[in-house]
Every structure is written in C-alpha cells, then in structure tokens.
PDB file of C-alpha atoms in Angstrom:
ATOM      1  CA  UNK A 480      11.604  -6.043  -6.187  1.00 57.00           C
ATOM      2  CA  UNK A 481      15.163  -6.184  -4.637  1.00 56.00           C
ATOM      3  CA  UNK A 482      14.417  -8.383  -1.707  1.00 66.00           C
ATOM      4  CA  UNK A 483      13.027 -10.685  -4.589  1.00 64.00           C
ATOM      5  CA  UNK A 484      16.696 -11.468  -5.337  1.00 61.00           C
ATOM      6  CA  UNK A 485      17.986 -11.716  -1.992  1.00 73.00           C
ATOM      7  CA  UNK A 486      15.857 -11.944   0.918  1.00 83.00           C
ATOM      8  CA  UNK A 487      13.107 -13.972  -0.774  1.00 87.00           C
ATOM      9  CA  UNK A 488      15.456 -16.070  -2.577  1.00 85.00           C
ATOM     10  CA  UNK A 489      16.723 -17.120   0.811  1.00 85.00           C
ATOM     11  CA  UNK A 490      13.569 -17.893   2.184  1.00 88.00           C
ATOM     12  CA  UNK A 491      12.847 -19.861  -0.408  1.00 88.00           C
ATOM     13  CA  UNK A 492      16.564 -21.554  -1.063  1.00 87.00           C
ATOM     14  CA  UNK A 493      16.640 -22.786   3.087  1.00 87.00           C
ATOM     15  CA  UNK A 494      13.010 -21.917   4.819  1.00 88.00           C
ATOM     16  CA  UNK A 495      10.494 -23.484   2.119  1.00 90.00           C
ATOM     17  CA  UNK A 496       9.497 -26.685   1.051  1.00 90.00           C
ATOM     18  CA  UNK A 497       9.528 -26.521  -3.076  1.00 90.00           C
ATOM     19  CA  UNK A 498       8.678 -29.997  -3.758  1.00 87.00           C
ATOM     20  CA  UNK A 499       5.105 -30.304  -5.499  1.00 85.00           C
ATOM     21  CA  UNK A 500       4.707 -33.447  -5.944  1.00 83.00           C
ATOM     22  CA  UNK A 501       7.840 -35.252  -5.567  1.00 83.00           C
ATOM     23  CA  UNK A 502       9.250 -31.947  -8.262  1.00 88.00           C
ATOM     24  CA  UNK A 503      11.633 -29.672  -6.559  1.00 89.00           C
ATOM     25  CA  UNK A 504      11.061 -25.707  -8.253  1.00 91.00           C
ATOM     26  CA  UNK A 505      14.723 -24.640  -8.760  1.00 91.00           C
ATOM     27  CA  UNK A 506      15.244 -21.660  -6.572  1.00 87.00           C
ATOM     28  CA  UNK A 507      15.842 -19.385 -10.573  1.00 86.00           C
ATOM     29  CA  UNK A 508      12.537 -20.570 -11.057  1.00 89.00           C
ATOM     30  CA  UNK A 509      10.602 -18.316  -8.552  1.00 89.00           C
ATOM     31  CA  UNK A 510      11.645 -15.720 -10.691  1.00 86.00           C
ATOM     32  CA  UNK A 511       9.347 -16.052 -13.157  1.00 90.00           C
ATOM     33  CA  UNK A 512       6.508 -15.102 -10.748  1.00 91.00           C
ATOM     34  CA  UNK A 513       6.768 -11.681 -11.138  1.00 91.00           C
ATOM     35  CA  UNK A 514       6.793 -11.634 -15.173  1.00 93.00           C
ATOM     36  CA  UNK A 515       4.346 -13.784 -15.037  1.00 95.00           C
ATOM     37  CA  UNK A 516       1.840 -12.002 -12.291  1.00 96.00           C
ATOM     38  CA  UNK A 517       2.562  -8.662 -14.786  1.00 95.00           C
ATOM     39  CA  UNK A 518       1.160 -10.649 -17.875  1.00 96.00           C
ATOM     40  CA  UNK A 519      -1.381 -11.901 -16.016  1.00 96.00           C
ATOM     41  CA  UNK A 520      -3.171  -8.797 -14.163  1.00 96.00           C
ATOM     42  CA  UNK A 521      -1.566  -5.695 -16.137  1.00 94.00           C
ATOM     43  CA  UNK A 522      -4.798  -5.747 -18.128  1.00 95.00           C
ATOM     44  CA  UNK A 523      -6.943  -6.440 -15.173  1.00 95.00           C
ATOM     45  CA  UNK A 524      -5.921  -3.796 -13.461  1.00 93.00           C
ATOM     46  CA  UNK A 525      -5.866  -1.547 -16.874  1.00 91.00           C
ATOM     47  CA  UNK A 526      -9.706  -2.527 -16.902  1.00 94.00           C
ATOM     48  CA  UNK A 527      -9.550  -1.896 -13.204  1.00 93.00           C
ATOM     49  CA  UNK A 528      -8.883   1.647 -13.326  1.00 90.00           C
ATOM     50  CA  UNK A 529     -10.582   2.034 -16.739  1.00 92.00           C
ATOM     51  CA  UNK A 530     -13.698   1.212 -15.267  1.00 95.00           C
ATOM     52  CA  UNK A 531     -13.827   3.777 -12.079  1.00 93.00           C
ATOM     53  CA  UNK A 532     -12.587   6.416 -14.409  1.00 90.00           C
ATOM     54  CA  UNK A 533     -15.639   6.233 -16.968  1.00 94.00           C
ATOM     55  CA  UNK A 534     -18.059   5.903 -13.567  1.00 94.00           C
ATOM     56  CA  UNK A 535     -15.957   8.863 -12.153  1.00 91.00           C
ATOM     57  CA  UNK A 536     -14.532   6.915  -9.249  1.00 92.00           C
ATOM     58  CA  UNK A 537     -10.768   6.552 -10.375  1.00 89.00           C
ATOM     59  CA  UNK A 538      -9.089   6.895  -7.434  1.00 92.00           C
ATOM     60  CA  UNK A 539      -6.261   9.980  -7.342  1.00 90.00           C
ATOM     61  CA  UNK A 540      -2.357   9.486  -7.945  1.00 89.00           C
ATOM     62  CA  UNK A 541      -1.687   9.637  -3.783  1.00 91.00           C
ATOM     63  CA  UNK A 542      -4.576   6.786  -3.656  1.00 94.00           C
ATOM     64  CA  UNK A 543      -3.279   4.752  -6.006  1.00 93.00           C
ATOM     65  CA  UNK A 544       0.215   4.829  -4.534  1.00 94.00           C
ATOM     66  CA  UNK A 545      -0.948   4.364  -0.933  1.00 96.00           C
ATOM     67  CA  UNK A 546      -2.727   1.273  -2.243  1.00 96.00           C
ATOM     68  CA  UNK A 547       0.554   0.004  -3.951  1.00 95.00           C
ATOM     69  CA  UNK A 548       2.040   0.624  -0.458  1.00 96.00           C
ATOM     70  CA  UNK A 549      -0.162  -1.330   1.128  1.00 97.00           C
ATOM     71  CA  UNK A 550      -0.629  -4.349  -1.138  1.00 97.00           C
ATOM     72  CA  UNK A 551       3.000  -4.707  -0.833  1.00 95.00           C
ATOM     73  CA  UNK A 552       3.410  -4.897   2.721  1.00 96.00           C
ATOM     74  CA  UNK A 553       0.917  -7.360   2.970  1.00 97.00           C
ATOM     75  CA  UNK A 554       2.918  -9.684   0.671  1.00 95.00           C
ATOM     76  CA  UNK A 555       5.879  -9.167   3.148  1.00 95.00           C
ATOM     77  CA  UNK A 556       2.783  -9.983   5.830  1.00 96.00           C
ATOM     78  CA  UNK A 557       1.976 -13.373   4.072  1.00 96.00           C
ATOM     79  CA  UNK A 558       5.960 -13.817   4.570  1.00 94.00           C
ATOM     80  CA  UNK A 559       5.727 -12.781   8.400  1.00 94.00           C
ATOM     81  CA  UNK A 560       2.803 -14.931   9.087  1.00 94.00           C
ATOM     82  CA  UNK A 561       4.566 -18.414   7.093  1.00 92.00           C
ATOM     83  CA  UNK A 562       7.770 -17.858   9.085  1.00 91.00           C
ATOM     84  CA  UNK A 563       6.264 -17.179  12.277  1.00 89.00           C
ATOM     85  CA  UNK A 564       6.993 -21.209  13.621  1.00 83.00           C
ATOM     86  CA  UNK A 565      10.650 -21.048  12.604  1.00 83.00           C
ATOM     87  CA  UNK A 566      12.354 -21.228  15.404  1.00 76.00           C
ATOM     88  CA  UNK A 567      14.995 -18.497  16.367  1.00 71.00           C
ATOM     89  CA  UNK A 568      18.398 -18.721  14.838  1.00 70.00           C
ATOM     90  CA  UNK A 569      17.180 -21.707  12.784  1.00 70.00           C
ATOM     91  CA  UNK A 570      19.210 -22.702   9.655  1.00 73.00           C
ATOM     92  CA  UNK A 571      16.512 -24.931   7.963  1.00 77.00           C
ATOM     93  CA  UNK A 572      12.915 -25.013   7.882  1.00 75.00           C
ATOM     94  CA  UNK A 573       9.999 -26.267   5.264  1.00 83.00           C
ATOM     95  CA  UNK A 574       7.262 -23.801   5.365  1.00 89.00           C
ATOM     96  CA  UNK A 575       4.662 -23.996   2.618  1.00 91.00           C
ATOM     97  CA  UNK A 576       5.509 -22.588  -0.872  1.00 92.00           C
ATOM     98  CA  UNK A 577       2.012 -20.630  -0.652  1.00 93.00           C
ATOM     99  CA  UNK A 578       3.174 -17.848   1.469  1.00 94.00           C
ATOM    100  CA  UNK A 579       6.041 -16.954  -1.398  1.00 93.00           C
ATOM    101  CA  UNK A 580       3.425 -17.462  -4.115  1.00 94.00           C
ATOM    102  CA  UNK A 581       1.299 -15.117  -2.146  1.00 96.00           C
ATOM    103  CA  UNK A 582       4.259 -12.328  -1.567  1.00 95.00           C
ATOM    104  CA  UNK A 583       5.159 -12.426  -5.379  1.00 94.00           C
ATOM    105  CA  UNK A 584       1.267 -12.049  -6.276  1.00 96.00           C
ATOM    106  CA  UNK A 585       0.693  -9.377  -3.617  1.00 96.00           C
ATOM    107  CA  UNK A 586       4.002  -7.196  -4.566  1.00 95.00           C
ATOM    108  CA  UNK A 587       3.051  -7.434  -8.236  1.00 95.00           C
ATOM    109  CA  UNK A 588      -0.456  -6.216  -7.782  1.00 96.00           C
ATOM    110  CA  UNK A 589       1.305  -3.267  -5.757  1.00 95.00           C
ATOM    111  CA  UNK A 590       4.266  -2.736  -8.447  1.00 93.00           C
ATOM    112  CA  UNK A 591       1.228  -2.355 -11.170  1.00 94.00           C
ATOM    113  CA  UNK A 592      -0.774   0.445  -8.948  1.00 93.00           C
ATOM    114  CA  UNK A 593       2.707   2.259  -8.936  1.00 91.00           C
ATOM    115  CA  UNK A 594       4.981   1.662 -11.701  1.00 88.00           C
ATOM    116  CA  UNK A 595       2.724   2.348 -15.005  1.00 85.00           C
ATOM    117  CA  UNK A 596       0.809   5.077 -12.937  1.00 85.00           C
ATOM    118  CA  UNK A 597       3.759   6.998 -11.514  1.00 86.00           C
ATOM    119  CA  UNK A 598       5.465   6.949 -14.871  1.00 86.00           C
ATOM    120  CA  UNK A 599       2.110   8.338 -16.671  1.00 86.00           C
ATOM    121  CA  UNK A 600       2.112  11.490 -13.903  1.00 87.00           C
ATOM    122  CA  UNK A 601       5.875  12.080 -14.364  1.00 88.00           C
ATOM    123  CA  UNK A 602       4.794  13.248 -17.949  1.00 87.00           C
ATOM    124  CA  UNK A 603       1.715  14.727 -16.994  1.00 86.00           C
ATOM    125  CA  UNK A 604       3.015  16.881 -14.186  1.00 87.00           C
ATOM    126  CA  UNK A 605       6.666  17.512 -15.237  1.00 87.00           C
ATOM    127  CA  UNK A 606       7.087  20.276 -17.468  1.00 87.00           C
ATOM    128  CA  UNK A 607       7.181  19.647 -21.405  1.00 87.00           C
ATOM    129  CA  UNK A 608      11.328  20.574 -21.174  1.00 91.00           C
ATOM    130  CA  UNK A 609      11.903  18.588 -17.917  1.00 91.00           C
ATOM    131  CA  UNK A 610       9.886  15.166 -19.053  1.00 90.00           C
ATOM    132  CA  UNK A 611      13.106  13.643 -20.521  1.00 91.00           C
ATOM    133  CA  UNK A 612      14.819  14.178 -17.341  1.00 93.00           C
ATOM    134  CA  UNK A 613      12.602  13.877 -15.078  1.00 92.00           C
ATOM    135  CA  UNK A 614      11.608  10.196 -16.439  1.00 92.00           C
ATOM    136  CA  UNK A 615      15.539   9.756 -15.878  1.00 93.00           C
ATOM    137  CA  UNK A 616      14.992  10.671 -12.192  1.00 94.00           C
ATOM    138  CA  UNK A 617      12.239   8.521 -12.179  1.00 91.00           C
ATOM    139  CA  UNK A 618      14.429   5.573 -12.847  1.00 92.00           C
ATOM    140  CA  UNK A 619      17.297   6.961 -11.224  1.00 95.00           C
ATOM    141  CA  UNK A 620      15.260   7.321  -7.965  1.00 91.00           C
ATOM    142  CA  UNK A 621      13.980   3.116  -8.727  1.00 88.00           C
ATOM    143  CA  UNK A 622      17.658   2.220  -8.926  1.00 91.00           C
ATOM    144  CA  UNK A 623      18.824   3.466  -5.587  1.00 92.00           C
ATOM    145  CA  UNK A 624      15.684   2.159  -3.925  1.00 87.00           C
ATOM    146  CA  UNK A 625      16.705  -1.573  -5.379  1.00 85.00           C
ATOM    147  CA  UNK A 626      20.534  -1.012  -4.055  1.00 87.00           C
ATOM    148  CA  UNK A 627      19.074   0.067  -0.699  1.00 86.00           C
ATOM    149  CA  UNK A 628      16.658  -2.527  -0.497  1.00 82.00           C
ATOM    150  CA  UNK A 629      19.379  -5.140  -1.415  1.00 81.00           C
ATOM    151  CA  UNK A 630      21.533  -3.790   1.294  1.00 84.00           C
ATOM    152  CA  UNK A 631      18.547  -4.341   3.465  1.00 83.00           C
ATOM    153  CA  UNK A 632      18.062  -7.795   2.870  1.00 79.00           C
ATOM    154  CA  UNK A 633      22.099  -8.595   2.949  1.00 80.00           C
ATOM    155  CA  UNK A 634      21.271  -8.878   7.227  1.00 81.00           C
ATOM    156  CA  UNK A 635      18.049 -10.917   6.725  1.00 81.00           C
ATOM    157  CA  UNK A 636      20.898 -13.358   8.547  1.00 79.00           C
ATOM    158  CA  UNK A 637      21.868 -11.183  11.524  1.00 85.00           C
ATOM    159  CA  UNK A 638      18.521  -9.865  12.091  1.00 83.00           C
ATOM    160  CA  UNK A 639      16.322 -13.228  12.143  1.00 82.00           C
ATOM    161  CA  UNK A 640      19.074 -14.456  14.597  1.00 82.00           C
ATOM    162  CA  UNK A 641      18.541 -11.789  16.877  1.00 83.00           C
ATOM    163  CA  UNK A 642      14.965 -11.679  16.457  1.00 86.00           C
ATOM    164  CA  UNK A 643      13.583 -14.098  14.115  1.00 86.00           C
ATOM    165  CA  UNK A 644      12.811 -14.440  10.586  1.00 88.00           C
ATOM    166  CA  UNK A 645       9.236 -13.571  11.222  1.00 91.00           C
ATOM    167  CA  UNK A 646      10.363 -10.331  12.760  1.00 91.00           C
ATOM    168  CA  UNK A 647      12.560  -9.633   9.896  1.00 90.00           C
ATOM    169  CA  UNK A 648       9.735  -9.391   7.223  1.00 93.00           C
ATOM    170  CA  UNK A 649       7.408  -7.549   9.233  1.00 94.00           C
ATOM    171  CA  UNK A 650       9.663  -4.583   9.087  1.00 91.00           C
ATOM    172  CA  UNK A 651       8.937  -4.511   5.638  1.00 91.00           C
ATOM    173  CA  UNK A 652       5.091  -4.899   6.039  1.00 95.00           C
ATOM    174  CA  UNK A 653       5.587  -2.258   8.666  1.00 96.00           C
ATOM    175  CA  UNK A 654       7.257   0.485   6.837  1.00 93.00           C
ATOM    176  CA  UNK A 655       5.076   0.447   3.305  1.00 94.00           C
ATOM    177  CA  UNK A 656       1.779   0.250   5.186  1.00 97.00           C
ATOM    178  CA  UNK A 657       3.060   3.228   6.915  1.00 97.00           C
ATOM    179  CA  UNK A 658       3.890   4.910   4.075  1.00 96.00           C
ATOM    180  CA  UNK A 659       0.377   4.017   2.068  1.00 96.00           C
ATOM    181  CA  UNK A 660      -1.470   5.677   5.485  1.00 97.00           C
ATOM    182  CA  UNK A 661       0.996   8.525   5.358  1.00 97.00           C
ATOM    183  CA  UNK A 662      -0.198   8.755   1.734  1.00 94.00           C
ATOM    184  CA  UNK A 663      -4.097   8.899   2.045  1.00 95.00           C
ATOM    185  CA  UNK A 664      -3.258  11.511   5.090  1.00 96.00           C
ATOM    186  CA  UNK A 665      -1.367  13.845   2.924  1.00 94.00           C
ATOM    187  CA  UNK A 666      -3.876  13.842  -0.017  1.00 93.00           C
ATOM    188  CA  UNK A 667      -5.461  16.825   0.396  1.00 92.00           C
ATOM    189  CA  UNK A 668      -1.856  18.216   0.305  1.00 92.00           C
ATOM    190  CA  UNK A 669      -0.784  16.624  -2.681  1.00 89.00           C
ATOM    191  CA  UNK A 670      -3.673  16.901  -4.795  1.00 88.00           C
ATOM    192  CA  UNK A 671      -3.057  20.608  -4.325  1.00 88.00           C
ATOM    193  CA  UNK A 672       0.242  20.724  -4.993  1.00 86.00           C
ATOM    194  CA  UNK A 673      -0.712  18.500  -8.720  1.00 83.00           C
ATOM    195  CA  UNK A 674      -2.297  21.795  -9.676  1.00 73.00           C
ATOM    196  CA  UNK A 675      -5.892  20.041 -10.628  1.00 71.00           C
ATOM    197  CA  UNK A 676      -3.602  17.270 -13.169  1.00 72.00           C
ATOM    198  CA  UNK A 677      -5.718  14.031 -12.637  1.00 64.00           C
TER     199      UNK A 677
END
C-alpha cells in the first residue's frame, strides 16, 4: 500500500495518460481505488473462502498468504509490462490508465487474502494474555513495512534512470512472488508449528 502513495502516484502523475474522454482523473483521485476494490470484493472473497471451507477445501493460513504474495506482485507485473516502452531516463510518457487500474485491483485482491486473515490467526494462535499485544505487533510490524516500502519507492527516480522504469517495478513483482513460493514451500513447516489451529 505504500508505493500507492509514492511510486504509483508517480507513475500515474508523469508516465500515464488520465484523460477518459477529454476528463483528466486528478492524480488524489486514484486513491479511491483501493477503498473502493475493498467494498467491492471483501464479500466476494468472504463467500470465497466461505465456500471451500463448508466443501472442506479452505486453503491453510501459509496458502492464503502465499496467494496474497502472489496476486500482489502481479499487480506490480501489470506495472512492469505498461512501462516496458518508456524509454530509459524518460521524464514523460502516456501509457494506458489500465495497467494502474489493474495494479490497484490486483494489490487489493492480495491485501484481502492477507489483512482480514492474518488478523483472525493473530487471535487464534496468540495466547488469550498476549492477543492485545500481539494485535499491536501486528500493526506495529504493517507500519514499518509502509515506511520501508516508502523509502523504497523515494529512488523509483534513480533506479528507472539507471535501468528503467520497467525494471524498477519488477523488483517488486520479483520479491512477493518469491516470498508466496517460499510460502507454499515452508507449509508443511508452518502448519506444524500452528499446533493443528486452522
């Protein structure tokens, strides 16, 4: 959600066309996607996961998370792919508004396999004394992830003059797809360590 406010804002303020139909979105505008993508799916994927569990196919916390992982670096992938014609070191560009529109959609759908699940297994797996502050850690731990990712996305300028803007965004389809494999491959591990807690 950090690069939302800084390296997507960006992109969107001096590589993307926002005029539909002779409109021009304010840049604040884009903002709204997010809200709006929660509104929209929350219950769909509520259903979603409703569903498998009654048919006993819910898929377990680390499978859940790796598919946030992954969902999200493909909206960064959608990013990749739209920049890939900018040239290097260009200042200006007009790539198509559907490539942001498909980042926001694709990091919401991850942010709703993590978010509301991870906060439902902090209070089933932390014990009853620790929920309070473990919740807090929860949140604590979301906070310095935004300020890191921020700080990340201050040198979207420095590294998509060195390498390109395209280049720049794949690191971040690179590193949560990674992360989402890394998940499924430590399962067995996990789902031991969760004591039987589905």
């Amino acid at each position: 959600r950090s690069q939302s406010a800084s390296s997507l804002s960006i992109f969107a303020r001096d590589y993307t066309d926002l005029s539909i139909g002779g409109f021009i979105i304010p840049i604040g505008w884009l903002q709204f996607a997010n809200p709006i993508f929660v509104v929209t799916f929350a219950p769909i994927f509520a259903g979603i996961w409703a569903h498998l569990a009654r048919i006993n196919l819910d898929p377990s916390l680390p499978i859940k998370f790796a598919i946030g992982l992954i969902l999200l670096g493909t909206g960064f992938a959608f990013l990749a792919f739209g920049a890939w014609g900018i040239p290097l070191g260009a200042e200006q560009a007009s790539v198509s508004i559907v490539w942001l529109i498909l980042a926001y959609l694709f990091h919401t759908m991850g942010e709703l396999c993590i978010s509301p699940v991870g906060l439902s297994y902090v209070s089933k797996l932390a014990p009853i004394k620790l929920v309070g502050l473990m919740f807090g850690f929860w949140f604590v731990c979301s906070a310095v992830a935004n300020y890191l990712g921020g700080k990340t996305g201050s040198y979207i300028d420095k590294i998509s003059e060195a390498y390109g803007l395209s280049n720049f965004f794949l690191i971040f389809f690179v590193i949560p797809v990674l992360a989402g494999i890394l998940m499924i491959a430590l399962k067995p591990i996990l789902i031991k360590k969760m004591h039987g807690i589905d």
